[in-house]
Amino acid sequence: MSGNPVLNNNRFTTIAHTVPSEGVMTVEGALKKASILFGALLVGMLLMFLAYAAMDTSTPGAGAALAGVAATVGGIGAFILVIGLVFVRPKGTPTFAMTAYVALEILFLSGLTYLMEFAYPGIALQAGLVTAGITGTMTFLYTSRAIRVGPRFNMVMAALVGTVMFVYVGQMLLYFIGGVSIPFIHGSGIIGIGFSVIIVTIASFTLLSDFYFIETGAANQYPKHMEWWAAFGLVISVVWIYVEVLRLISKLRD
C-alpha cells in the first residue's frame, strides 16, 4: 500500500515483468526521467501562460476564458486518465498515456495558474517556491532517515490519501448533481485554512512513500522501464502539492 495510487508493491509486482526489458531500475534513472517529465511540464505551462497573456493583451478577457476551458478540460482529463491507469494496470509502461497525462496537466496547471495569478498577483511564484521548498525538505527528511518509512507508514498514508480522495470525489458529485458544496472547507476562514494545511501536509508526505517505493524497486532490481512509472508517480505527487499550495495561499490572501 502507498499514499500514491500509482506507486505500490502490488502495481510494481504486477507490471514489472509483463514485458521484456534490458537493464534494471535505478534510483538515478528514475530521478532523471522525473526531471524530463517535470521539464516538459514547466516549459509547456510557461508557453501556455504566455499565450493566455498575449490573447488578453489583444482581446481582453479572451485569454482568461481560454485558461478556464483549459483548466477544466485538463483537470478532468488528467483525473480520468490516472484513475484508468490505476484500475486497468496496463502491461509495461504506457508511454503514450503518460505523455497524454503531461499534456493534460499542462492545460490544467497553466489555466489554473493563470486564473489564480489574475486574482492574486504573485501567487504563481509563491506557490512554486513553496512547492520546491516542500519537495526539497521531504527529500532531505527521507535521505537523512529522519523519518522512518516502511509498510506501516505507507498503510497510514494510503488511508489518509484515500480519505481525502473520498471527500473530493464526494464534493464533485454533490456539486454536479445538486450544486451543493461541503460547507466551510473551501472558505477562507479558520476551518477552511486548517483543512488546506492538513491536505498540504498529507500531500507532502506522499513524497516519502514515493521515495520509498522507488528505492525498493531499485533494490529489487525491477526492469528498467519501471523508472518511467516511478517518475510518473513523482509528478502526480508534486502536482498535487502545487495545486493544494495554490489553494492554501489564495485562502490566506482573501
Short mmCIF file of C-alpha atoms in Angstrom, two decimals:
data_model
loop_
_atom_site.label_atom_id
_atom_site.label_comp_id
_atom_site.label_asym_id
_atom_site.label_seq_id
_atom_site.Cartn_x
_atom_site.Cartn_y
_atom_site.Cartn_z
CA MET A 1 0.00 0.00 0.00
CA SER A 2 1.06 3.58 -0.61
CA GLY A 3 -0.28 7.09 -0.48
CA ASN A 4 0.31 7.32 -4.22
CA PRO A 5 -2.13 5.11 -6.20
CA VAL A 6 0.43 4.67 -8.99
CA LEU A 7 3.31 3.56 -6.76
CA ASN A 8 2.64 0.49 -4.65
CA ASN A 9 4.03 -3.01 -4.29
CA ASN A 10 1.10 -4.71 -5.99
CA ARG A 11 1.37 -2.47 -9.03
CA PHE A 12 5.12 -2.83 -9.29
CA THR A 13 4.94 -6.61 -8.91
CA THR A 14 2.10 -6.95 -11.42
CA ILE A 15 3.51 -4.67 -14.11
CA ALA A 16 7.26 -5.02 -13.70
CA HIS A 17 7.78 -8.27 -15.59
CA THR A 18 4.89 -8.13 -18.07
CA VAL A 19 7.23 -7.15 -20.93
CA PRO A 20 10.91 -7.88 -21.62
CA SER A 21 13.32 -5.15 -20.55
CA GLU A 22 17.05 -4.64 -20.78
CA GLY A 23 18.74 -3.43 -17.62
CA VAL A 24 17.37 -2.85 -14.14
CA MET A 25 15.73 0.08 -12.43
CA THR A 26 17.94 2.54 -10.52
CA VAL A 27 17.14 5.49 -8.30
CA GLU A 28 19.25 7.76 -10.51
CA GLY A 29 17.43 6.60 -13.63
CA ALA A 30 14.03 7.25 -12.07
CA LEU A 31 15.05 10.75 -10.99
CA LYS A 32 16.43 11.55 -14.45
CA LYS A 33 13.16 10.51 -16.06
CA ALA A 34 11.24 12.55 -13.49
CA SER A 35 13.38 15.55 -14.46
CA ILE A 36 12.38 15.03 -18.10
CA LEU A 37 8.68 14.97 -17.23
CA PHE A 38 8.97 18.00 -14.94
CA GLY A 39 10.94 19.90 -17.56
CA ALA A 40 8.30 19.24 -20.22
CA LEU A 41 5.56 20.22 -17.78
CA LEU A 42 7.20 23.51 -16.77
CA VAL A 43 8.06 24.55 -20.33
CA GLY A 44 4.55 23.72 -21.50
CA MET A 45 2.99 25.66 -18.63
CA LEU A 46 5.15 28.71 -19.35
CA LEU A 47 4.31 28.72 -23.07
CA MET A 48 0.58 28.36 -22.40
CA PHE A 49 0.70 31.05 -19.71
CA LEU A 50 2.36 33.46 -22.15
CA ALA A 51 -0.22 32.55 -24.80
CA TYR A 52 -3.09 33.41 -22.44
CA ALA A 53 -1.43 36.73 -21.57
CA ALA A 54 -0.90 37.58 -25.24
CA MET A 55 -4.54 36.85 -26.01
CA ASP A 56 -5.72 39.05 -23.16
CA THR A 57 -3.49 41.85 -24.42
CA SER A 58 -5.01 41.76 -27.90
CA THR A 59 -8.55 40.84 -26.83
CA PRO A 60 -9.28 41.49 -23.15
CA GLY A 61 -10.90 38.50 -21.50
CA ALA A 62 -10.09 36.03 -24.26
CA GLY A 63 -7.03 34.62 -22.54
CA ALA A 64 -8.82 34.19 -19.22
CA ALA A 65 -11.72 32.45 -20.96
CA LEU A 66 -9.38 30.04 -22.73
CA ALA A 67 -7.49 29.44 -19.47
CA GLY A 68 -10.75 28.46 -17.80
CA VAL A 69 -11.57 25.98 -20.54
CA ALA A 70 -8.03 24.56 -20.47
CA ALA A 71 -8.11 24.14 -16.69
CA THR A 72 -11.46 22.34 -16.82
CA VAL A 73 -10.62 20.03 -19.73
CA GLY A 74 -7.10 19.33 -18.49
CA GLY A 75 -8.14 18.70 -14.89
CA ILE A 76 -10.98 16.31 -15.72
CA GLY A 77 -8.95 14.56 -18.40
CA ALA A 78 -5.90 14.06 -16.17
CA PHE A 79 -8.05 12.73 -13.32
CA ILE A 80 -9.83 10.22 -15.57
CA LEU A 81 -6.54 9.12 -17.13
CA VAL A 82 -4.88 8.46 -13.77
CA ILE A 83 -7.91 6.53 -12.49
CA GLY A 84 -7.87 4.50 -15.69
CA LEU A 85 -4.19 3.63 -15.34
CA VAL A 86 -4.69 2.63 -11.70
CA PHE A 87 -7.53 0.21 -12.40
CA VAL A 88 -6.61 -1.07 -15.87
CA ARG A 89 -3.00 -1.90 -14.93
CA PRO A 90 -1.57 -1.96 -18.47
CA LYS A 91 1.34 -4.14 -19.47
CA GLY A 92 4.75 -2.50 -19.32
CA THR A 93 4.95 1.27 -19.38
CA PRO A 94 2.17 3.08 -21.30
CA THR A 95 4.36 5.85 -22.68
CA PHE A 96 1.53 7.34 -24.74
CA ALA A 97 -0.76 7.58 -21.70
CA MET A 98 1.97 9.22 -19.62
CA THR A 99 2.66 11.71 -22.42
CA ALA A 100 -1.06 12.45 -22.61
CA TYR A 101 -1.12 12.98 -18.84
CA VAL A 102 1.66 15.55 -19.03
CA ALA A 103 -0.17 17.34 -21.87
CA LEU A 104 -3.40 17.41 -19.87
CA GLU A 105 -1.59 18.68 -16.78
CA ILE A 106 -0.04 21.44 -18.89
CA LEU A 107 -3.56 22.55 -19.82
CA PHE A 108 -4.86 22.22 -16.27
CA LEU A 109 -1.96 23.83 -14.42
CA SER A 110 -1.37 26.64 -16.92
CA GLY A 111 -5.05 27.55 -16.94
CA LEU A 112 -5.43 27.32 -13.17
CA THR A 113 -2.22 29.24 -12.52
CA TYR A 114 -3.18 32.00 -14.96
CA LEU A 115 -6.59 32.47 -13.36
CA MET A 116 -5.13 32.42 -9.86
CA GLU A 117 -2.39 34.86 -10.85
CA PHE A 118 -5.05 37.19 -12.26
CA ALA A 119 -6.96 37.10 -8.96
CA TYR A 120 -3.91 37.05 -6.65
CA PRO A 121 -0.89 38.69 -8.34
CA GLY A 122 2.35 36.94 -7.45
CA ILE A 123 0.70 33.72 -6.26
CA ALA A 124 2.26 31.59 -9.01
CA LEU A 125 5.80 32.38 -7.87
CA GLN A 126 4.84 31.96 -4.22
CA ALA A 127 3.25 28.56 -4.83
CA GLY A 128 6.16 27.44 -6.98
CA LEU A 129 8.72 28.36 -4.33
CA VAL A 130 6.72 26.71 -1.54
CA THR A 131 6.31 23.55 -3.62
CA ALA A 132 10.04 23.46 -4.36
CA GLY A 133 10.76 24.01 -0.66
CA ILE A 134 8.43 21.19 0.37
CA THR A 135 9.97 18.83 -2.18
CA GLY A 136 13.47 19.67 -1.00
CA THR A 137 12.52 19.25 2.65
CA MET A 138 10.86 15.88 2.07
CA THR A 139 13.90 14.72 0.10
CA PHE A 140 16.18 15.70 3.00
CA LEU A 141 13.94 14.03 5.58
CA TYR A 142 13.95 10.81 3.59
CA THR A 143 17.63 10.67 2.67
CA SER A 144 18.69 11.57 6.22
CA ARG A 145 16.32 8.90 7.59
CA ALA A 146 14.87 11.50 9.95
CA ILE A 147 11.52 9.85 9.30
CA ARG A 148 11.38 6.07 9.05
CA VAL A 149 9.32 4.95 6.08
CA GLY A 150 8.07 1.39 5.85
CA PRO A 151 4.92 -0.71 5.31
CA ARG A 152 3.11 0.74 8.35
CA PHE A 153 3.86 4.33 7.30
CA ASN A 154 2.65 3.59 3.78
CA MET A 155 -0.57 2.00 5.05
CA VAL A 156 -1.32 5.12 7.08
CA MET A 157 -0.60 7.32 4.06
CA ALA A 158 -2.85 5.17 1.87
CA ALA A 159 -5.69 5.58 4.37
CA LEU A 160 -5.19 9.35 4.60
CA VAL A 161 -4.98 9.87 0.84
CA GLY A 162 -7.98 7.60 0.33
CA THR A 163 -9.98 9.70 2.80
CA VAL A 164 -9.02 12.92 1.02
CA MET A 165 -9.96 11.47 -2.37
CA PHE A 166 -13.30 10.30 -0.95
CA VAL A 167 -14.05 13.84 0.25
CA TYR A 168 -13.01 15.40 -3.06
CA VAL A 169 -14.93 12.94 -5.24
CA GLY A 170 -17.95 13.26 -2.96
CA GLN A 171 -17.75 17.04 -3.28
CA MET A 172 -17.62 16.80 -7.08
CA LEU A 173 -20.64 14.50 -7.20
CA LEU A 174 -22.64 16.71 -4.85
CA TYR A 175 -21.81 19.77 -6.93
CA PHE A 176 -22.68 18.19 -10.28
CA ILE A 177 -25.87 16.56 -9.02
CA GLY A 178 -27.34 19.34 -6.91
CA GLY A 179 -24.94 22.26 -6.89
CA VAL A 180 -24.19 21.52 -3.23
CA SER A 181 -20.83 22.35 -1.66
CA ILE A 182 -19.41 20.90 1.56
CA PRO A 183 -19.54 23.84 4.00
CA PHE A 184 -16.51 25.63 5.47
CA ILE A 185 -13.67 23.59 3.89
CA HIS A 186 -13.50 25.78 0.78
CA GLY A 187 -13.78 29.07 2.64
CA SER A 188 -11.04 31.38 3.84
CA GLY A 189 -11.99 31.08 7.50
CA ILE A 190 -10.11 29.16 10.17
CA ILE A 191 -11.73 25.84 9.22
CA GLY A 192 -11.02 26.30 5.52
CA ILE A 193 -7.40 27.30 6.09
CA GLY A 194 -6.90 24.50 8.61
CA PHE A 195 -8.34 22.00 6.13
CA SER A 196 -5.92 23.17 3.43
CA VAL A 197 -2.96 22.96 5.81
CA ILE A 198 -3.88 19.35 6.59
CA ILE A 199 -4.22 18.48 2.90
CA VAL A 200 -0.89 20.12 2.01
CA THR A 201 0.74 18.14 4.82
CA ILE A 202 -0.73 14.85 3.61
CA ALA A 203 0.23 15.60 0.01
CA SER A 204 3.77 16.45 1.10
CA PHE A 205 4.24 13.20 3.00
CA THR A 206 3.19 11.16 -0.04
CA LEU A 207 6.62 12.06 -1.43
CA LEU A 208 8.20 9.96 1.32
CA SER A 209 6.16 6.96 0.18
CA ASP A 210 7.18 7.67 -3.40
CA PHE A 211 10.88 7.74 -2.50
CA TYR A 212 10.48 4.50 -0.55
CA PHE A 213 8.93 2.63 -3.45
CA ILE A 214 11.49 3.97 -5.91
CA GLU A 215 14.27 2.82 -3.61
CA THR A 216 12.56 -0.53 -3.07
CA GLY A 217 12.07 -1.03 -6.81
CA ALA A 218 15.76 -0.38 -7.42
CA ALA A 219 16.76 -2.74 -4.59
CA ASN A 220 14.53 -5.48 -6.03
CA GLN A 221 16.08 -4.91 -9.47
CA TYR A 222 12.85 -4.25 -11.29
CA PRO A 223 13.11 -3.81 -15.07
CA LYS A 224 14.45 -0.53 -16.46
CA HIS A 225 11.09 0.55 -17.89
CA MET A 226 9.67 0.84 -14.36
CA GLU A 227 11.71 4.03 -13.95
CA TRP A 228 9.03 5.76 -16.02
CA TRP A 229 6.33 4.55 -13.64
CA ALA A 230 8.37 5.90 -10.73
CA ALA A 231 8.82 9.26 -12.46
CA PHE A 232 5.11 9.35 -13.30
CA GLY A 233 4.21 8.79 -9.65
CA LEU A 234 6.51 11.59 -8.51
CA VAL A 235 4.95 14.03 -10.97
CA ILE A 236 1.46 13.19 -9.67
CA SER A 237 2.51 13.89 -6.08
CA VAL A 238 4.28 17.18 -6.83
CA VAL A 239 1.38 18.40 -8.97
CA TRP A 240 -1.00 17.66 -6.10
CA ILE A 241 1.23 19.58 -3.68
CA TYR A 242 1.38 22.59 -6.03
CA VAL A 243 -2.40 22.71 -6.50
CA GLU A 244 -3.06 22.46 -2.77
CA VAL A 245 -0.45 25.14 -2.02
CA LEU A 246 -2.19 27.42 -4.53
CA ARG A 247 -5.48 26.85 -2.73
CA LEU A 248 -3.93 27.49 0.68
CA ILE A 249 -2.20 30.72 -0.35
CA SER A 250 -5.37 32.00 -2.00
CA LYS A 251 -7.29 31.41 1.24
CA LEU A 252 -4.62 33.18 3.28
CA ARG A 253 -4.75 36.18 0.95
CA ASP A 254 -8.54 36.51 0.96
#
